[in-house]
GROMACS .gro file of C-alpha atoms in nm:
model
  347
    1MET     CA    1   0.000   0.000   0.000
    2SER     CA    2   0.136   0.340  -0.096
    3PRO     CA    3   0.149   0.634   0.149
    4LYS     CA    4  -0.124   0.791  -0.062
    5ASP     CA    5  -0.351   0.491  -0.014
    6GLY     CA    6  -0.287   0.459   0.360
    7PRO     CA    7  -0.456   0.779   0.481
    8LYS     CA    8  -0.748   0.721   0.244
    9ALA     CA    9  -0.809   0.373   0.384
   10ALA     CA   10  -0.781   0.505   0.737
   11LYS     CA   11  -1.029   0.780   0.659
   12ILE     CA   12  -1.286   0.529   0.536
   13ASP     CA   13  -1.239   0.317   0.847
   14ARG     CA   14  -1.318   0.617   1.065
   15VAL     CA   15  -1.644   0.708   0.891
   16THR     CA   16  -1.925   0.699   1.146
   17ILE     CA   17  -2.285   0.813   1.156
   18ARG     CA   18  -2.156   1.144   1.295
   19THR     CA   19  -1.924   1.179   0.995
   20VAL     CA   20  -2.222   1.128   0.764
   21ALA     CA   21  -2.433   1.381   0.958
   22SER     CA   22  -2.157   1.643   0.940
   23HIS     CA   23  -2.097   1.582   0.570
   24ALA     CA   24  -2.470   1.609   0.490
   25GLY     CA   25  -2.519   1.910   0.717
   26VAL     CA   26  -2.790   1.740   0.923
   27SER     CA   27  -2.827   1.594   1.271
   28VAL     CA   28  -2.728   1.243   1.377
   29ALA     CA   29  -3.097   1.180   1.452
   30ALA     CA   30  -3.184   1.272   1.093
   31VAL     CA   31  -2.930   1.024   0.956
   32SER     CA   32  -3.070   0.757   1.186
   33LYS     CA   33  -3.422   0.824   1.056
   34VAL     CA   34  -3.306   0.781   0.697
   35LEU     CA   35  -3.125   0.458   0.783
   36ARG     CA   36  -3.442   0.325   0.949
   37ASN     CA   37  -3.661   0.441   0.660
   38ALA     CA   38  -3.870   0.614   0.926
   39TYR     CA   39  -4.207   0.765   0.841
   40GLY     CA   40  -4.205   1.134   0.746
   41VAL     CA   41  -3.852   1.162   0.605
   42SER     CA   42  -3.855   1.413   0.319
   43ASP     CA   43  -3.707   1.335  -0.022
   44ASN     CA   44  -3.465   1.625   0.023
   45LEU     CA   45  -3.331   1.489   0.353
   46ARG     CA   46  -3.311   1.137   0.218
   47GLY     CA   47  -3.119   1.260  -0.086
   48LYS     CA   48  -2.866   1.451   0.124
   49VAL     CA   49  -2.801   1.161   0.359
   50THR     CA   50  -2.784   0.886   0.096
   51GLY     CA   51  -2.555   1.103  -0.114
   52SER     CA   52  -2.316   1.145   0.178
   53ILE     CA   53  -2.333   0.774   0.261
   54GLN     CA   54  -2.236   0.684  -0.095
   55GLU     CA   55  -1.962   0.946  -0.119
   56LEU     CA   56  -1.807   0.854   0.215
   57GLY     CA   57  -1.851   0.479   0.170
   58TYR     CA   58  -2.030   0.455   0.505
   59ARG     CA   59  -2.129   0.104   0.611
   60PRO     CA   60  -2.321   0.080   0.940
   61SER     CA   61  -2.172  -0.155   1.197
   62ARG     CA   62  -2.430  -0.411   1.303
   63THR     CA   63  -2.221  -0.502   1.606
   64ALA     CA   64  -2.224  -0.143   1.725
   65ARG     CA   65  -2.595  -0.122   1.660
   66GLY     CA   66  -2.651  -0.432   1.869
   67LEU     CA   67  -2.463  -0.275   2.159
   68ARG     CA   68  -2.688   0.031   2.129
   69GLY     CA   69  -2.996  -0.193   2.121
   70GLN     CA   70  -3.065  -0.187   1.745
   71THR     CA   71  -2.927  -0.408   1.467
   72PHE     CA   72  -3.152  -0.312   1.172
   73THR     CA   73  -3.237  -0.678   1.118
   74ILE     CA   74  -3.574  -0.847   1.146
   75GLY     CA   75  -3.643  -1.217   1.176
   76LEU     CA   76  -3.885  -1.381   0.932
   77LEU     CA   77  -4.000  -1.718   1.065
   78LEU     CA   78  -4.179  -1.938   0.809
   79VAL     CA   79  -4.391  -2.236   0.907
   80GLU     CA   80  -4.231  -2.435   0.621
   81ILE     CA   81  -4.063  -2.368   0.289
   82GLY     CA   82  -4.253  -2.586   0.038
   83ASN     CA   83  -4.571  -2.378   0.011
   84PRO     CA   84  -4.566  -2.185  -0.322
   85PHE     CA   85  -4.763  -1.907  -0.151
   86LEU     CA   86  -4.466  -1.808   0.067
   87PRO     CA   87  -4.229  -1.659  -0.196
   88GLY     CA   88  -4.483  -1.381  -0.247
   89VAL     CA   89  -4.479  -1.306   0.127
   90ILE     CA   90  -4.098  -1.295   0.128
   91ALA     CA   91  -4.098  -1.065  -0.177
   92GLY     CA   92  -4.337  -0.831   0.002
   93VAL     CA   93  -4.117  -0.819   0.312
   94ASN     CA   94  -3.802  -0.751   0.111
   95GLY     CA   95  -3.978  -0.493  -0.104
   96VAL     CA   96  -4.062  -0.279   0.198
   97LEU     CA   97  -3.718  -0.326   0.353
   98ALA     CA   98  -3.526  -0.246   0.031
   99PRO     CA   99  -3.529   0.136   0.068
  100SER     CA  100  -3.410   0.108   0.429
  101ASN     CA  101  -3.102  -0.042   0.590
  102TYR     CA  102  -3.306  -0.322   0.743
  103GLN     CA  103  -3.244  -0.678   0.636
  104ALA     CA  104  -3.455  -0.988   0.689
  105MET     CA  105  -3.308  -1.311   0.826
  106ILE     CA  106  -3.520  -1.617   0.747
  107GLY     CA  107  -3.579  -1.920   0.966
  108VAL     CA  108  -3.799  -2.223   0.892
  109GLY     CA  109  -3.992  -2.377   1.178
  110GLU     CA  110  -4.104  -2.690   0.987
  111ALA     CA  111  -4.441  -2.673   1.169
  112ARG     CA  112  -4.270  -2.793   1.489
  113THR     CA  113  -4.332  -2.589   1.802
  114GLN     CA  114  -4.002  -2.683   1.965
  115LEU     CA  115  -3.804  -2.570   1.660
  116GLU     CA  116  -4.009  -2.251   1.630
  117THR     CA  117  -3.941  -2.170   1.994
  118SER     CA  118  -3.570  -2.232   1.952
  119LEU     CA  119  -3.549  -2.013   1.640
  120ILE     CA  120  -3.735  -1.725   1.807
  121GLU     CA  121  -3.505  -1.745   2.110
  122THR     CA  122  -3.202  -1.740   1.878
  123MET     CA  123  -3.335  -1.435   1.692
  124ILE     CA  124  -3.386  -1.258   2.024
  125ASP     CA  125  -3.032  -1.354   2.133
  126TYR     CA  126  -2.898  -1.202   1.812
  127LYS     CA  127  -3.074  -0.878   1.912
  128MET     CA  128  -3.292  -0.857   1.605
  129ASP     CA  129  -3.522  -0.555   1.612
  130GLY     CA  130  -3.846  -0.742   1.546
  131LEU     CA  131  -4.003  -1.064   1.420
  132ILE     CA  132  -4.260  -1.158   1.157
  133LEU     CA  133  -4.404  -1.501   1.233
  134VAL     CA  134  -4.581  -1.665   0.938
  135ALA     CA  135  -4.850  -1.910   1.055
  136PRO     CA  136  -4.671  -2.001   1.381
  137ARG     CA  137  -4.777  -2.317   1.562
  138LEU     CA  138  -4.726  -2.166   1.905
  139PRO     CA  139  -5.014  -2.086   2.143
  140SER     CA  140  -5.108  -1.719   2.177
  141GLU     CA  141  -4.979  -1.697   2.532
  142VAL     CA  142  -4.635  -1.815   2.418
  143VAL     CA  143  -4.625  -1.562   2.132
  144ALA     CA  144  -4.736  -1.291   2.379
  145ALA     CA  145  -4.456  -1.386   2.620
  146PHE     CA  146  -4.198  -1.349   2.343
  147ALA     CA  147  -4.359  -1.017   2.244
  148THR     CA  148  -4.260  -0.872   2.582
  149GLN     CA  149  -3.898  -0.913   2.467
  150ILE     CA  150  -3.922  -0.816   2.100
  151PRO     CA  151  -4.181  -0.655   1.866
  152ILE     CA  152  -4.381  -0.926   1.686
  153VAL     CA  153  -4.627  -0.939   1.399
  154ALA     CA  154  -4.801  -1.271   1.335
  155LEU     CA  155  -4.922  -1.337   0.980
  156GLY     CA  156  -5.173  -1.615   0.911
  157TYR     CA  157  -5.263  -1.624   1.281
  158HIS     CA  158  -5.616  -1.517   1.379
  159ASP     CA  159  -5.597  -1.377   1.730
  160ALA     CA  160  -5.780  -1.043   1.715
  161PHE     CA  161  -5.771  -1.014   2.094
  162ALA     CA  162  -5.393  -1.025   2.130
  163GLU     CA  163  -5.262  -0.717   2.310
  164ALA     CA  164  -4.887  -0.782   2.314
  165PHE     CA  165  -4.841  -0.845   1.940
  166ASP     CA  166  -4.998  -0.749   1.607
  167THR     CA  167  -5.167  -0.970   1.348
  168VAL     CA  168  -5.207  -0.937   0.971
  169ASN     CA  169  -5.445  -1.173   0.795
  170THR     CA  170  -5.669  -1.227   0.501
  171ASP     CA  171  -6.029  -1.279   0.608
  172ASP     CA  172  -6.003  -1.657   0.574
  173GLN     CA  173  -6.361  -1.717   0.682
  174ARG     CA  174  -6.484  -1.486   0.408
  175GLY     CA  175  -6.248  -1.646   0.157
  176ALA     CA  176  -6.405  -1.987   0.218
  177GLU     CA  177  -6.751  -1.836   0.188
  178ILE     CA  178  -6.659  -1.684  -0.150
  179ALA     CA  179  -6.538  -2.025  -0.273
  180VAL     CA  180  -6.861  -2.198  -0.170
  181GLU     CA  181  -7.078  -1.918  -0.311
  182ALA     CA  182  -6.899  -1.949  -0.646
  183LEU     CA  183  -6.964  -2.325  -0.656
  184LEU     CA  184  -7.329  -2.269  -0.569
  185GLU     CA  185  -7.357  -2.013  -0.851
  186CYS     CA  186  -7.236  -2.282  -1.091
  187GLY     CA  187  -7.522  -2.507  -0.981
  188TYR     CA  188  -7.332  -2.746  -0.754
  189ARG     CA  189  -7.516  -2.861  -0.441
  190ASP     CA  190  -7.301  -3.149  -0.321
  191ILE     CA  191  -6.997  -2.949  -0.201
  192ALA     CA  192  -6.737  -3.085   0.040
  193MET     CA  193  -6.424  -2.928   0.189
  194LEU     CA  194  -6.085  -3.097   0.186
  195SER     CA  195  -5.901  -2.994   0.503
  196GLN     CA  196  -5.619  -3.106   0.729
  197ASP     CA  197  -5.656  -3.354   1.009
  198ALA     CA  198  -5.799  -3.191   1.323
  199ASP     CA  199  -5.471  -3.248   1.507
  200GLU     CA  200  -5.287  -3.037   1.249
  201GLY     CA  201  -5.465  -2.710   1.325
  202TYR     CA  202  -5.600  -2.490   1.601
  203LYS     CA  203  -5.862  -2.218   1.629
  204VAL     CA  204  -5.638  -1.928   1.525
  205SER     CA  205  -5.499  -2.114   1.221
  206VAL     CA  206  -5.606  -2.036   0.866
  207VAL     CA  207  -5.723  -2.397   0.825
  208ARG     CA  208  -5.978  -2.379   1.105
  209GLN     CA  209  -6.090  -2.031   0.998
  210ARG     CA  210  -6.158  -2.157   0.646
  211GLU     CA  211  -6.357  -2.447   0.789
  212ILE     CA  212  -6.574  -2.199   0.980
  213GLY     CA  213  -6.640  -2.003   0.662
  214TYR     CA  214  -6.719  -2.317   0.465
  215ARG     CA  215  -6.972  -2.436   0.724
  216ARG     CA  216  -7.135  -2.095   0.743
  217ALA     CA  217  -7.178  -2.068   0.365
  218MET     CA  218  -7.318  -2.421   0.337
  219GLN     CA  219  -7.563  -2.368   0.622
  220ARG     CA  220  -7.674  -2.038   0.472
  221SER     CA  221  -7.740  -2.208   0.138
  222GLY     CA  222  -8.029  -2.405   0.285
  223ILE     CA  223  -7.895  -2.735   0.148
  224PRO     CA  224  -8.015  -3.010   0.385
  225GLY     CA  225  -7.765  -3.222   0.576
  226GLU     CA  226  -7.443  -3.148   0.756
  227PRO     CA  227  -7.157  -2.983   0.563
  228GLU     CA  228  -6.891  -3.243   0.481
  229ILE     CA  229  -6.533  -3.167   0.587
  230ILE     CA  230  -6.282  -3.432   0.483
  231ASN     CA  231  -5.989  -3.420   0.723
  232ILE     CA  232  -5.674  -3.590   0.596
  233THR     CA  233  -5.344  -3.631   0.777
  234ILE     CA  234  -5.076  -3.392   0.659
  235ASP     CA  235  -4.812  -3.663   0.618
  236SER     CA  236  -4.709  -3.750   0.264
  237PRO     CA  237  -4.739  -4.001   0.091
  238ARG     CA  238  -5.028  -4.103   0.320
  239ARG     CA  239  -5.202  -3.780   0.227
  240GLU     CA  240  -5.192  -3.859  -0.145
  241GLU     CA  241  -5.317  -4.210  -0.075
  242ALA     CA  242  -5.609  -4.067   0.123
  243MET     CA  243  -5.688  -3.825  -0.162
  244ARG     CA  244  -5.685  -4.110  -0.412
  245ALA     CA  245  -5.924  -4.308  -0.193
  246PHE     CA  246  -6.150  -4.003  -0.172
  247LEU     CA  247  -6.155  -3.959  -0.550
  248VAL     CA  248  -6.250  -4.322  -0.625
  249SER     CA  249  -6.513  -4.336  -0.350
  250GLU     CA  250  -6.874  -4.391  -0.462
  251SER     CA  251  -6.978  -4.112  -0.224
  252ARG     CA  252  -6.742  -3.856  -0.380
  253PRO     CA  253  -6.909  -3.512  -0.386
  254ARG     CA  254  -6.976  -3.322  -0.707
  255ALA     CA  255  -6.756  -3.029  -0.603
  256ILE     CA  256  -6.478  -2.968  -0.356
  257PHE     CA  257  -6.323  -2.666  -0.188
  258CYS     CA  258  -5.961  -2.730  -0.088
  259TRP     CA  259  -5.811  -2.541   0.205
  260SER     CA  260  -5.495  -2.473  -0.001
  261ASP     CA  261  -5.369  -2.487  -0.358
  262ILE     CA  262  -5.113  -2.741  -0.238
  263ASP     CA  263  -5.388  -3.001  -0.202
  264ALA     CA  264  -5.603  -2.869  -0.486
  265VAL     CA  265  -5.322  -2.916  -0.740
  266THR     CA  266  -5.264  -3.269  -0.611
  267ILE     CA  267  -5.636  -3.342  -0.648
  268LEU     CA  268  -5.626  -3.221  -1.009
  269SER     CA  269  -5.321  -3.435  -1.083
  270LEU     CA  270  -5.476  -3.747  -0.932
  271ALA     CA  271  -5.808  -3.680  -1.106
  272ALA     CA  272  -5.632  -3.668  -1.443
  273GLU     CA  273  -5.454  -3.993  -1.362
  274LEU     CA  274  -5.783  -4.160  -1.268
  275GLY     CA  275  -5.975  -4.030  -1.568
  276ILE     CA  276  -6.196  -3.797  -1.364
  277ARG     CA  277  -6.290  -3.493  -1.570
  278VAL     CA  278  -6.262  -3.146  -1.419
  279PRO     CA  279  -6.504  -2.973  -1.391
  280GLU     CA  280  -6.745  -3.212  -1.571
  281ASP     CA  281  -6.714  -3.484  -1.304
  282LEU     CA  282  -6.559  -3.284  -1.021
  283ALA     CA  283  -6.535  -2.907  -0.972
  284VAL     CA  284  -6.240  -2.783  -0.766
  285VAL     CA  285  -6.160  -2.451  -0.597
  286GLY     CA  286  -5.831  -2.393  -0.415
  287TYR     CA  287  -5.696  -2.124  -0.186
  288ASP     CA  288  -5.391  -1.893  -0.226
  289ASN     CA  289  -5.393  -1.833  -0.603
  290SER     CA  290  -5.037  -1.964  -0.615
  291PRO     CA  291  -4.835  -1.926  -0.938
  292THR     CA  292  -4.892  -2.295  -1.011
  293SER     CA  293  -5.269  -2.251  -1.017
  294ALA     CA  294  -5.243  -2.015  -1.315
  295LEU     CA  295  -5.052  -2.261  -1.537
  296SER     CA  296  -5.257  -2.358  -1.841
  297LEU     CA  297  -5.234  -2.730  -1.765
  298ILE     CA  298  -5.358  -2.666  -1.408
  299ASN     CA  299  -5.614  -2.387  -1.459
  300LEU     CA  300  -5.725  -2.395  -1.097
  301ALA     CA  301  -5.988  -2.154  -0.967
  302SER     CA  302  -5.853  -2.019  -0.640
  303ILE     CA  303  -5.905  -1.764  -0.365
  304ASP     CA  304  -5.646  -1.488  -0.394
  305GLN     CA  305  -5.506  -1.342  -0.073
  306SER     CA  306  -5.202  -1.167  -0.228
  307GLY     CA  307  -4.904  -1.300  -0.037
  308ARG     CA  308  -4.695  -1.005  -0.145
  309HIS     CA  309  -4.947  -0.756  -0.007
  310LEU     CA  310  -4.963  -0.950   0.319
  311GLY     CA  311  -4.583  -0.943   0.345
  312GLU     CA  312  -4.571  -0.570   0.273
  313THR     CA  313  -4.841  -0.492   0.529
  314ALA     CA  314  -4.685  -0.711   0.797
  315THR     CA  315  -4.347  -0.542   0.746
  316ARG     CA  316  -4.488  -0.189   0.766
  317THR     CA  317  -4.680  -0.291   1.076
  318LEU     CA  318  -4.366  -0.430   1.237
  319LEU     CA  319  -4.160  -0.122   1.154
  320SER     CA  320  -4.421   0.101   1.316
  321ARG     CA  321  -4.406  -0.122   1.625
  322ILE     CA  322  -4.026  -0.093   1.627
  323GLU     CA  323  -4.062   0.285   1.600
  324GLY     CA  324  -4.247   0.288   1.931
  325ARG     CA  325  -4.615   0.210   1.872
  326THR     CA  326  -4.752   0.016   2.170
  327ALA     CA  327  -5.123  -0.035   2.098
  328ALA     CA  328  -5.191  -0.363   1.922
  329THR     CA  329  -5.329  -0.354   1.568
  330HIS     CA  330  -5.510  -0.636   1.391
  331ILE     CA  331  -5.545  -0.604   1.014
  332LEU     CA  332  -5.791  -0.813   0.813
  333MET     CA  333  -5.780  -0.799   0.432
  334GLU     CA  334  -6.051  -0.893   0.186
  335PRO     CA  335  -5.979  -1.195  -0.039
  336SER     CA  336  -6.116  -1.244  -0.389
  337LEU     CA  337  -6.185  -1.529  -0.629
  338VAL     CA  338  -5.985  -1.589  -0.946
  339ARG     CA  339  -6.214  -1.788  -1.173
  340ARG     CA  340  -6.053  -2.058  -1.389
  341ALA     CA  341  -6.160  -2.374  -1.570
  342SER     CA  342  -6.170  -2.604  -1.265
  343LEU     CA  343  -6.475  -2.413  -1.135
  344GLY     CA  344  -6.697  -2.443  -1.441
  345LEU     CA  345  -6.945  -2.189  -1.574
  346LYS     CA  346  -7.211  -1.991  -1.390
  347ARG     CA  347  -7.568  -2.102  -1.446
   0.00000   0.00000   0.00000
């Protein structure tokens, strides 16, 4: 290294948030607001600060932030990784964080409460600034206990009475109602719901909420008899075997609402294998409007809950909690139906 390079390198090493503030002609607090992407920062202020950051080559020290109680990282805990709905959620989270200096660190709980608990504790130990929990399996009181240590937003978790943490959800009950109403409009009367085994869900889960909506819509229709919910264990390949048995059963309903596109796509695949025509022999509606459902060979009618929008809203909600909001907020979004060939035509 030449003498000329030495002082330059040393200068870069000494760049701090105070250096940036002085260079931009603003306060340290103003620089901090820009780094946090705080609400109310003007374009002029943001331009000054980001210009100085780029010119000085400033790179915030996450270690120093942790010592001051802020690391500009959030934890994103997913229930599992195989659901095609989740990439949209992740994209929404990253889209909101992109203009700020926050970064998301992802953990996968694999639908196991012990692993979820361990991951949350680790994220707290790493002094992350907040957590977004996607469809956690933990009881509300456990989530609330963690929320006394770190700001938390739960997504896909229907606890509108929680006071210690926030929730962001699609109205899953209404989504199921929309699916049933669409099938009724097409003239179907024998409509069942394919769900998960009762042991795989709990009252605040999206699965149970969709069951409530399905029952309500069927009862409101005036169709005699009890609504039929087919609960199948979540384990694969046993789940596919159970679906196959359902499809070849003499008592198979004329139409089916699936709690998720994951199962709806499998139903379509098995139906094709068994020579069951969709929708002529069996009408199918899924939930999530995943990218797979739109493929021409799939053509699955599905309830859209916009994973990206959910991720964006959950992230903004978390950032406002990190900024100091204390009152709990519970956001419920309206789903919609995307009509495709598996539903059939209105009568």
